[in-house]
Coordinates of C-alpha atoms in Angstrom, one line a residue:
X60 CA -200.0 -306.3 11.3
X61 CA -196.8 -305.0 12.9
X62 CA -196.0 -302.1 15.6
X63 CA -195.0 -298.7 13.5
X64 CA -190.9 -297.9 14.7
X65 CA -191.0 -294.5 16.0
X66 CA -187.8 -295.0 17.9
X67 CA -184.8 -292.2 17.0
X68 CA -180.8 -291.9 18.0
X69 CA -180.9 -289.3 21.3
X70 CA -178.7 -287.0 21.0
X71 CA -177.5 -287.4 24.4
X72 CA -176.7 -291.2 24.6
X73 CA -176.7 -292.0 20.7
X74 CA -179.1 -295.2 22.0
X75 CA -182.3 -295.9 19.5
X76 CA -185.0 -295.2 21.8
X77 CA -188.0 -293.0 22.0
X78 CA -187.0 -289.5 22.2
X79 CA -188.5 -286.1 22.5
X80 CA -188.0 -283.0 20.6
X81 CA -186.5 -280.1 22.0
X82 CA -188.6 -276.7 20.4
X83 CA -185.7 -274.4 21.9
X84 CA -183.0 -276.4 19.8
X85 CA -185.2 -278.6 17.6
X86 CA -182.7 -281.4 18.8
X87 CA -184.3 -284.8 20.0
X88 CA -183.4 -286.4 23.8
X89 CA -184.5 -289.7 25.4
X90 CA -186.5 -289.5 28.4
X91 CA -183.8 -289.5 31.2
X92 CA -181.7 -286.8 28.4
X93 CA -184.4 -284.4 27.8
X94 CA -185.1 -284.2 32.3
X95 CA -181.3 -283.6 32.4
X96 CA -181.5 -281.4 29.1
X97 CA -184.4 -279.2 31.1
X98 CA -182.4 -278.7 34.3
X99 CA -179.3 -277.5 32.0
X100 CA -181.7 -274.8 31.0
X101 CA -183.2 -274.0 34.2
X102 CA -179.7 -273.5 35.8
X103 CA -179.3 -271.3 32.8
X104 CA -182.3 -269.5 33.8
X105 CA -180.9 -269.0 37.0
X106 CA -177.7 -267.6 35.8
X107 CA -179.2 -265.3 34.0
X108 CA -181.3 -264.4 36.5
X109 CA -178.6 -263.8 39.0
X110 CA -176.9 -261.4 36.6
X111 CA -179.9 -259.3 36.1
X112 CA -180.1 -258.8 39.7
X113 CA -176.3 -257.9 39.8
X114 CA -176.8 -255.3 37.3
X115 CA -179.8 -254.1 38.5
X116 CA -177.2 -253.8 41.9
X117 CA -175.0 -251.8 40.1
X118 CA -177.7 -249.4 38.7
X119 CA -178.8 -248.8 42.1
X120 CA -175.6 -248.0 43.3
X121 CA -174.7 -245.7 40.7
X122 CA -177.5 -243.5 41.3
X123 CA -176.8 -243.3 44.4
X124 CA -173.1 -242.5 43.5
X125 CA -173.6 -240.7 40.0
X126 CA -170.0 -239.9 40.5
X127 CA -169.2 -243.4 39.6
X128 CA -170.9 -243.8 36.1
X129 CA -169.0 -244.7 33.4
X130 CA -166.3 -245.7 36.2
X131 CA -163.4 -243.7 37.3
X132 CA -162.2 -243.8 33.8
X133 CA -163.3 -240.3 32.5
X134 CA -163.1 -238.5 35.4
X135 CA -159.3 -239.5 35.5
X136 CA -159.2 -238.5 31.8
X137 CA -160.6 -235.0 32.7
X138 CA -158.5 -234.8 36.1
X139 CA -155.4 -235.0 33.7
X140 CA -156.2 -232.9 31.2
X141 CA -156.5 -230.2 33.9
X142 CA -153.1 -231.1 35.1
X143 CA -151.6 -230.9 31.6
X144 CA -153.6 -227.6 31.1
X145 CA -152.5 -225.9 33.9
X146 CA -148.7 -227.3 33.4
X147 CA -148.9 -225.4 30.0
X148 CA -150.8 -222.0 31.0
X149 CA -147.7 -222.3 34.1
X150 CA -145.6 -222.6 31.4
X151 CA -147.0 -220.0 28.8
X152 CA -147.2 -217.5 31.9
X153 CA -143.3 -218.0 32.8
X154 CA -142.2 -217.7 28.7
X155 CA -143.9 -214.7 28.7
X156 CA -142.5 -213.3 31.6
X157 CA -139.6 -214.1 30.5
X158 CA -139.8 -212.6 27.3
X159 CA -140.9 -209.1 28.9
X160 CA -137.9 -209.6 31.3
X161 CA -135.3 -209.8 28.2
X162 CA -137.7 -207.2 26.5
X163 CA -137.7 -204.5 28.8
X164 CA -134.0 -204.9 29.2
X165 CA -132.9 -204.6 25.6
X166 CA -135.5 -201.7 25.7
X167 CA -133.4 -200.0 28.7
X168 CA -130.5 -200.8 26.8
X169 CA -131.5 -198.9 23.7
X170 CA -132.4 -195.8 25.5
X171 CA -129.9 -195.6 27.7
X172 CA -127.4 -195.7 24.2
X173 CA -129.6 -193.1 22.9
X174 CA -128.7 -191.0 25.8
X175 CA -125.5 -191.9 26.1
X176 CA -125.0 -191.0 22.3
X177 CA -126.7 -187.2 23.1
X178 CA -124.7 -186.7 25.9
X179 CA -121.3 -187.5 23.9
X180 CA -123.0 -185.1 21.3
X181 CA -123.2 -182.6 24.3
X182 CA -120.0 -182.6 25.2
X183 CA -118.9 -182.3 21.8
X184 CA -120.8 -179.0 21.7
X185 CA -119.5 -178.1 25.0
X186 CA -115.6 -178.7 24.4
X187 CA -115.8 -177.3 20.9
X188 CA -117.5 -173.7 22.4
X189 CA -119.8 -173.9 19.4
X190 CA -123.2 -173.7 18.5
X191 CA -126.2 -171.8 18.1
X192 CA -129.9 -172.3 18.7
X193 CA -130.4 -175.3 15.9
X194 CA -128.5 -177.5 17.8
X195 CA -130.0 -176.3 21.7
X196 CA -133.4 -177.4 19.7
X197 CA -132.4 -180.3 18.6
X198 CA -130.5 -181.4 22.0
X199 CA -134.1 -180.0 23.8
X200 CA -135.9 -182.2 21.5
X201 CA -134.2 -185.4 21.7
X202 CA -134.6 -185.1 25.3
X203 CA -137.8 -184.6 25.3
X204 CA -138.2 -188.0 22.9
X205 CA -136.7 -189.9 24.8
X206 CA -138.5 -188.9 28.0
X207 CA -141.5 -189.9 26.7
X208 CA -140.4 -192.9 25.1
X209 CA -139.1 -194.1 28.9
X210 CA -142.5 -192.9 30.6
X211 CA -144.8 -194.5 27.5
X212 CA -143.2 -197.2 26.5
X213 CA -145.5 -198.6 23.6
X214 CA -142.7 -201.4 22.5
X215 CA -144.5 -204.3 24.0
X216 CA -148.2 -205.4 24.8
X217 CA -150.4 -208.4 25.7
X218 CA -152.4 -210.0 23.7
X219 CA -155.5 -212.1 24.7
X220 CA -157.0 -214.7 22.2
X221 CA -160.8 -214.5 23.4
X222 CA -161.7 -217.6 21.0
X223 CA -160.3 -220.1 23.0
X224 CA -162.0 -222.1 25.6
X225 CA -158.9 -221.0 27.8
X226 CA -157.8 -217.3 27.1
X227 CA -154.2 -217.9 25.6
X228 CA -152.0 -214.8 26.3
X229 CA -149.0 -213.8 24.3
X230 CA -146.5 -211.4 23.8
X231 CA -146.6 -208.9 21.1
X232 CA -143.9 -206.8 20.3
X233 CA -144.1 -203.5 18.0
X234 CA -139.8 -204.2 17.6
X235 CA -141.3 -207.5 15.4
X236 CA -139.5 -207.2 11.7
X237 CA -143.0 -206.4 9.4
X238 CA -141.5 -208.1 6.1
X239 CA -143.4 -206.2 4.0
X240 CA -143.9 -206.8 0.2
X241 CA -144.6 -204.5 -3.4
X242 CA -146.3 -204.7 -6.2
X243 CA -144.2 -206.0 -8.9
X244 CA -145.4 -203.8 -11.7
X245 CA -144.2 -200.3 -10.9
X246 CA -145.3 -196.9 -12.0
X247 CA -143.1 -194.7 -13.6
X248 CA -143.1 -191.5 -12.1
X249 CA -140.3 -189.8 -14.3
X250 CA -140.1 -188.7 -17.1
X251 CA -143.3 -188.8 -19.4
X252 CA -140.9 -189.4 -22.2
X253 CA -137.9 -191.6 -23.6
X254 CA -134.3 -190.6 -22.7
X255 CA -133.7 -186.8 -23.6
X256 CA -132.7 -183.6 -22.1
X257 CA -135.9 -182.2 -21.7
X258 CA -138.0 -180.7 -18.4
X259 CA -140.0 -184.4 -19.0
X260 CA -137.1 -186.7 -19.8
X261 CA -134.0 -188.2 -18.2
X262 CA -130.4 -189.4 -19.4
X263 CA -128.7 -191.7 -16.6
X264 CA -130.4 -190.9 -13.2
X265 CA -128.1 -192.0 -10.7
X266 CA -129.1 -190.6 -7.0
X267 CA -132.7 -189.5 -5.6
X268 CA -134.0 -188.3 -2.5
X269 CA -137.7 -187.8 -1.1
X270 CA -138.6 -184.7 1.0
X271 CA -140.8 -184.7 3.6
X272 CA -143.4 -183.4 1.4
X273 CA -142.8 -186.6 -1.4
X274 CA -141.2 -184.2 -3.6
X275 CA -138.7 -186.4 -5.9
X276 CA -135.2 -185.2 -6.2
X277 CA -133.1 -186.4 -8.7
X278 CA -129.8 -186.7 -10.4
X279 CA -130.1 -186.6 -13.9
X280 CA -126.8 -187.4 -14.1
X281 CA -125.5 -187.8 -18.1
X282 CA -128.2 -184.4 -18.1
X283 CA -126.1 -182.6 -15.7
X284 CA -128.4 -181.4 -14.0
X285 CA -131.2 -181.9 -10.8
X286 CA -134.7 -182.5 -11.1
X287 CA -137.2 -181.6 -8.7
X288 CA -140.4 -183.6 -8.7
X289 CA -143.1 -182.0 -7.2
X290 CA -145.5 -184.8 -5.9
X291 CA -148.1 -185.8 -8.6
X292 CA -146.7 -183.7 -10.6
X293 CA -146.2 -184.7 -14.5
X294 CA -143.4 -182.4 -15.5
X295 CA -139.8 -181.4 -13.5
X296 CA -138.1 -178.7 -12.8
X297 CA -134.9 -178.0 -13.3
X298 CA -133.3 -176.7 -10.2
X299 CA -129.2 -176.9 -10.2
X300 CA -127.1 -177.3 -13.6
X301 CA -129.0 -177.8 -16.5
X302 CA -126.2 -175.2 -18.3
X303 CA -124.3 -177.7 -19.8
X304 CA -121.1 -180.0 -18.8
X305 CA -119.0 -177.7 -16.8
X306 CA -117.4 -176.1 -13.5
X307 CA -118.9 -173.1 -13.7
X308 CA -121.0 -171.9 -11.0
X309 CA -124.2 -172.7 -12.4
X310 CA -122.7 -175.9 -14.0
X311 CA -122.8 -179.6 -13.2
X312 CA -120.3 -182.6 -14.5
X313 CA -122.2 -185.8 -13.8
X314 CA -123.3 -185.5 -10.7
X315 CA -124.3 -188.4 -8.6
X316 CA -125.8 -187.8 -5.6
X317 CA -128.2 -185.0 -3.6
X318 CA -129.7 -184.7 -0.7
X319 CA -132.2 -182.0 1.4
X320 CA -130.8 -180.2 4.0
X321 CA -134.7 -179.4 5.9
X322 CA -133.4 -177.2 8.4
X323 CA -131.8 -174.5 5.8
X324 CA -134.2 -175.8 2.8
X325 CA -131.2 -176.5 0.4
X326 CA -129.4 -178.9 -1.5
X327 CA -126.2 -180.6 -1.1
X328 CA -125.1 -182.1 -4.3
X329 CA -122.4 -184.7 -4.9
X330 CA -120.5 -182.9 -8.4
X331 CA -118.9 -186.0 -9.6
X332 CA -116.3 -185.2 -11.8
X333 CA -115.8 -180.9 -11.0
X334 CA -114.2 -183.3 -7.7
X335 CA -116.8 -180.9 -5.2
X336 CA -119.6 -181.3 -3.1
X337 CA -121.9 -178.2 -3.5
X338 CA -125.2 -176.6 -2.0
X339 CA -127.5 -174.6 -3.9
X340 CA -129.9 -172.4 -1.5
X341 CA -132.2 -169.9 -3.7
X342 CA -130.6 -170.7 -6.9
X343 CA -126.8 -169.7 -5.1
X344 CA -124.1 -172.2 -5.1
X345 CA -121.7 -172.7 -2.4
X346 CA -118.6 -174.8 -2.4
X347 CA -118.8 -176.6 0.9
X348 CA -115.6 -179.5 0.1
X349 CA -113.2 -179.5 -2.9
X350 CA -111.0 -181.9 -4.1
X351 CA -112.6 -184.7 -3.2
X352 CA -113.8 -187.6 -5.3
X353 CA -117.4 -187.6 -4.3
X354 CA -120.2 -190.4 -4.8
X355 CA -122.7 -190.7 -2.4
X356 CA -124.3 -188.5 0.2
X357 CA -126.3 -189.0 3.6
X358 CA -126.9 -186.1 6.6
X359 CA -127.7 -187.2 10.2
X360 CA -130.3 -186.0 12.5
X361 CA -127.7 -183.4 13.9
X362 CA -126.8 -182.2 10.5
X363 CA -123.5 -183.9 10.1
X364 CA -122.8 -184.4 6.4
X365 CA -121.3 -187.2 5.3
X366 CA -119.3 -188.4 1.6
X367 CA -118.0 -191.5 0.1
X368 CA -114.7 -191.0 -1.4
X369 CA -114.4 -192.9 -4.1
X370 CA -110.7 -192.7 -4.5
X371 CA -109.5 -192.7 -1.1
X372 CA -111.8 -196.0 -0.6
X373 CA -113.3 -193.9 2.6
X374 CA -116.3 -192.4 4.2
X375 CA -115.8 -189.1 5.8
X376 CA -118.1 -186.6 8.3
X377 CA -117.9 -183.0 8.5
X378 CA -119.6 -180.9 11.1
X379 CA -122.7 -178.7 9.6
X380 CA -121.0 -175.1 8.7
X381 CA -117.5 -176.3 9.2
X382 CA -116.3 -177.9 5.7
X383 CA -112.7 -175.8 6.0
X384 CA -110.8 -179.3 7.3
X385 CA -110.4 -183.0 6.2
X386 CA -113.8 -183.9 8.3
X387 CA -113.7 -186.9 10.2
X388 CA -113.0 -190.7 8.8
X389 CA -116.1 -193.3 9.5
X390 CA -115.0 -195.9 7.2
X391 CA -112.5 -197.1 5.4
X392 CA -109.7 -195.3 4.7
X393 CA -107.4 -198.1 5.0
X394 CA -106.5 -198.1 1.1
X395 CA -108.2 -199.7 -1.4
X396 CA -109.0 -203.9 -0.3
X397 CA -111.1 -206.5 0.7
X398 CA -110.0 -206.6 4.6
X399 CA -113.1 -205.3 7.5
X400 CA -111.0 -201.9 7.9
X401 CA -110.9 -201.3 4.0
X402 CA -112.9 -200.4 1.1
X403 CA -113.5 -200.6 -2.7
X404 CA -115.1 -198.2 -4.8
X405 CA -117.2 -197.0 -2.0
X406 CA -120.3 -195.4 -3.3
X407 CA -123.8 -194.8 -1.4
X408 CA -124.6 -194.3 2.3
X409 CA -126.8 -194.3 4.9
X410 CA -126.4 -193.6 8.6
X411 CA -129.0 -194.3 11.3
X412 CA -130.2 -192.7 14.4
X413 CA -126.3 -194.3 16.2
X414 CA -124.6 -192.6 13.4
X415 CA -124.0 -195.9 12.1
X416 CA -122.4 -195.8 8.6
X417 CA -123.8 -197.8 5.8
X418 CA -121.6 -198.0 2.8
X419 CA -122.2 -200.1 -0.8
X420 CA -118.9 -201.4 -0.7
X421 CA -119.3 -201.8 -5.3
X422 CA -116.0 -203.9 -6.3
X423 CA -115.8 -206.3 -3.3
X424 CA -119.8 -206.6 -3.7
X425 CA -121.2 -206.1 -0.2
X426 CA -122.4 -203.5 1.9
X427 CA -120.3 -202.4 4.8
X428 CA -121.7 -201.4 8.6
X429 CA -119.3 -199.1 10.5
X430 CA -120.8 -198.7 14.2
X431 CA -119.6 -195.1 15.6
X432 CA -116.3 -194.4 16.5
X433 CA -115.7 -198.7 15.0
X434 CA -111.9 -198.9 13.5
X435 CA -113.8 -201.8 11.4
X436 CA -116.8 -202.7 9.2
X437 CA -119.1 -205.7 9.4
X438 CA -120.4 -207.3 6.5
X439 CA -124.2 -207.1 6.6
X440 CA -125.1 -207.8 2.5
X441 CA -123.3 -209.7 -0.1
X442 CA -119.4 -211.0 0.7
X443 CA -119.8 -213.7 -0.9
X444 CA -117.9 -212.6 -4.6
X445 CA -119.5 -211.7 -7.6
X446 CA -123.1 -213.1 -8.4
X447 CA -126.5 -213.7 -8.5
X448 CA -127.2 -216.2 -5.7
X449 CA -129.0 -215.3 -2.4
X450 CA -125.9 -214.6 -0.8
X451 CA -124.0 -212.3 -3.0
X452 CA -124.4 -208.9 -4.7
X453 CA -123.0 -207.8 -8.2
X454 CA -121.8 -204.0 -8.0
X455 CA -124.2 -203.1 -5.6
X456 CA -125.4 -199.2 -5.6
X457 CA -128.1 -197.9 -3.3
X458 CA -128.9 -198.9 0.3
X459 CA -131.1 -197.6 2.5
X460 CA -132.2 -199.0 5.9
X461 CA -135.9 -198.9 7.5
X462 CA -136.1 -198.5 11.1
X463 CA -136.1 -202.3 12.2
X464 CA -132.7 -202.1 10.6
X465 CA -133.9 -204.1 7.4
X466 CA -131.2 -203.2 4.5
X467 CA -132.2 -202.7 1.0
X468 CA -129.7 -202.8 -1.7
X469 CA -130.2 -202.3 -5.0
X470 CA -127.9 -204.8 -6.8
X471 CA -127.0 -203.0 -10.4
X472 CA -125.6 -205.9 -11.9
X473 CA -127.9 -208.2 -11.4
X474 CA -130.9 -206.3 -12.1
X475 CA -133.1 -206.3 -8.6
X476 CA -133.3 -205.1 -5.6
X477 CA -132.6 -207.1 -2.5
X478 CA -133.8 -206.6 1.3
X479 CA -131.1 -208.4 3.8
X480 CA -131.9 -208.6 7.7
X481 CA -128.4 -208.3 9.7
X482 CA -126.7 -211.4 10.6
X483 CA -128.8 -213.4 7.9
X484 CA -126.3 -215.4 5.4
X485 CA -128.8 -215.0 2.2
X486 CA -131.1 -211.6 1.3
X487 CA -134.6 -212.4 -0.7
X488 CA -135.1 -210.2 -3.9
X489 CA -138.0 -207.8 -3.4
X490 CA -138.4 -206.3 -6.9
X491 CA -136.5 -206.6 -10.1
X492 CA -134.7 -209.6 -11.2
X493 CA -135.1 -209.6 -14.5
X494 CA -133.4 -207.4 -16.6
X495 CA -135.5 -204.9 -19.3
X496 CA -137.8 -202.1 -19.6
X497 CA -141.2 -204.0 -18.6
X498 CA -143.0 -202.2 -15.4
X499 CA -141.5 -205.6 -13.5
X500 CA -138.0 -205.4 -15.0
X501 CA -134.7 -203.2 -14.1
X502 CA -132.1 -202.0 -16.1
X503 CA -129.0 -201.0 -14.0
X504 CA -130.8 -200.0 -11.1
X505 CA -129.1 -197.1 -8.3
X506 CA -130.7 -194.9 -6.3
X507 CA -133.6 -196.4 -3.8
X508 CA -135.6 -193.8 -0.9
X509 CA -139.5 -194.8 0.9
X510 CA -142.0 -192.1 0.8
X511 CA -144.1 -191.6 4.1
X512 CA -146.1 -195.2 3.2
X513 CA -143.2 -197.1 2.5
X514 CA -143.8 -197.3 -1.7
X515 CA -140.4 -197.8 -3.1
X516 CA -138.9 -195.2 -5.7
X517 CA -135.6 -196.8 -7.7
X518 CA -133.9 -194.8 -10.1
X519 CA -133.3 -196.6 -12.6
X520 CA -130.8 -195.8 -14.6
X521 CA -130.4 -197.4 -17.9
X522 CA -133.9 -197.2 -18.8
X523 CA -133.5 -193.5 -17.8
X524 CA -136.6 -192.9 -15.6
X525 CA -137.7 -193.7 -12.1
X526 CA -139.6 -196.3 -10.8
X527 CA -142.3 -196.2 -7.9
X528 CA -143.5 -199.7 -6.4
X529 CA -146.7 -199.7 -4.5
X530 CA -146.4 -200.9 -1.0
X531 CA -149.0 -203.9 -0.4
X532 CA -151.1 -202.9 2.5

């Protein structure tokens, strides 16, 4: 009977011998293997071991030094961001100083002009030996504005944002253009019927003007006549013309323009083609210019009146009361061209607060700025030729100006009304564009003026009626 072979290959030495099974690797040693095998392990053991004990070290340390945890790394994370933070509030703070700086300097600048502009007015007044308590008033009350305007100023104001971890500041200034927009669909306010001669109807309004009260005043111009619009009210009134095509006192030839005179409660009405400029006080008519080719209208805030001339490619200025002379040239009157110092088929105006002139400039398709007492105009709309792109106008008719010095223009030819900040290359279109008689469409559109809200009214002329767009609040 023979011996059973339990003999295996170690894994050590490869040799047949007996060998011994590992139960941590299932592998099989020799004898002399599986002692050297175990001491492999125990070193192991003590490695491990020896780690523990350095991390149990470190856990001792850090709780005595919590500072420590997580390293350094954080803390130098956080220690930045403070840096970086305060770099930027440094920063913010010095912007905005700056910013009231430059602010407050412009601001200085504007009243100081404003002054400077009553105190040429006053010694207008003085050298001229004339005037009478309407203008004392007016001179008191400008003062007085402006006085408070320097002791209050209201232009400029901080603004905390209370969200934030760190309270932001920044500057906010009430001077900021509000680019305000209008319902596209309009009301129409005038007439309740189609084109006609009635009370309710229109033929060709050209000009209109708001009162204080938001009475409309219009130029029912193929009519002959002026409306007055009573606010909310449905039906007109006739009252100047309405006697037929004619020169007669109480007659009208396609007039174009009128305006309210507040201080004498009258109108001043631009008689087209009788070549006149009249005022009707209490159903009176006075002559105040003749002979003159008169389109558009505007008054000041000292009650200079001022005319296109549509013939002598000019804007003149006449003195309240004294319409005996040739008035003063504003613009143009250079002949009829193209050139900064001349003008083309001048037709409405505007003038701001400086007595700056505003003037649709209709065949060279722009709209001219004349500052006071300038021997040239700017270009501030259009210039660009003939057309409907961004940039250019198409026999452009009304313009008025809001008080951030935003200039609206309403482009006949091209069926819209535009809004143009000063300096910009390209206006935007704010209503309009699209030629018909749909509540969003213009036909021919002339005559623009804001109520107290800022709705727009546009006469609008081919679809004879006028047109009211709701302010978006």
């Amino acid at each position: 009977m023979s011996m059973t072979n339990n003999k295996t290959h170690c894994f050590i030495c490869n040799t047949e011998k007996i060998t011994y099974s590992c139960e941590g690797c299932s592998k099989r040693f020799c004898l002399t293997d599986l002692t050297e095998h175990q001491q492999l392990l125990k070193e192991e053991l003590d490695h491990i071991i020896n780690d523990y004990d350095q991390f149990k070290q470190r856990i001792n340390e850090q709780k005595q030094n919590p500072q420590n945890l997580q390293s350094n790394s954080l803390i130098k994370q956080i220690n930045q961001w403070e840096i970086d933070s305060i770099e930027i509030i440094q920063q913010r703070a010095q912007n905005c100083r700056e910013i009231v700086i430059k602010t407050s300097e412009t601001f200085i600048y504007d009243i100081e002009k404003k002054f400077n502009d009553l105190c040429e007015q006053i010694k207008q007044i003085h050298k001229e030996n004339e005037f009478n308590e309407t203008n004392l008033n007016y001179l008191t009350n400008e003062l007085i504005d402006i006085t408070q305007e320097l002791n209050n100023p209201s232009h400029i104001s901080i603004q905390r944002d209370s969200q934030s971890f760190i309270n932001e500041i920044s500057i906010i200034s009430s001077r900021k253009p509000r680019f305000n927009k209008w319902k596209q669909n309009a009301i129409t306010v005038a007439p309740e019927n189609e084109k006609g001669h009635e009370s309710n109807q229109l033929n060709n309004p050209i000009g209109i003007f708001i009162d204080e009260k938001k009475n409309i005043f219009i130029a029912d111009t193929s009519n002959h006549r002026i409306i007055q619009l009573k606010y909310n009210a449905k039906k007109g009134k006739i009252i100047a013309g309405g006697n037929g095509r004619g020169n007669r006192t109480d007659q009208l030839n396609l007039p174009t323009n009128v305006i309210v005179d507040e201080q004498n409660h009258s109108i001043i009405i631009a008689d087209f083609k009788n070549r006149r400029v009249i005022q009707w006080m209490n159903q009176n008519q006075q002559t105040l210019i003749k002979n003159i080719d008169c389109r558009g209208l505007a008054m000041d805030k000292s009650g200079f009146l001022y005319v296109s001339n549509t013939t002598e490619n000019e804007v003149r200025r006449w003195k309240m009361g004294e319409y005996n002379n040739e008035g003063i040239l504003v613009a143009g009157g250079n002949g009829k061209g193209h050139q900064l110092n001349q003008l083309s088929f001048p037709g409405f105006i505007f003038v701001d607060e400086h007595q700056s002139v505003y003037v649709s400039d209709e065949d060279n398709h722009r709209v001219m700025k004349w500052s006071k007492d300038a021997t040239e105009g700017t270009i501030v709309a259009g210039g660009n030729g003939q057309g409907r792109h961004l940039n250019q106008l198409y026999h452009p008719q009304g313009v008025i100006v809001d008080d951030l010095g935003q200039i609206y223009v309403a482009d006949e030819g091209n069926n819209r009304v535009m809004r143009w900040c000063e300096g910009k290359e390209k206006g935007e279109i704010i209503v309009g564009n699209n030629g018909g008689n749909q509540l969003n469409q213009l036909y021919y559109p002339m005559g623009l003026a804001f109520d107290d809200v800022g709705n727009l009214y546009v006469a609008d002329c081919r679809n004879d009626r006028i047109q009211k767009f709701e302010i978006i609040l």
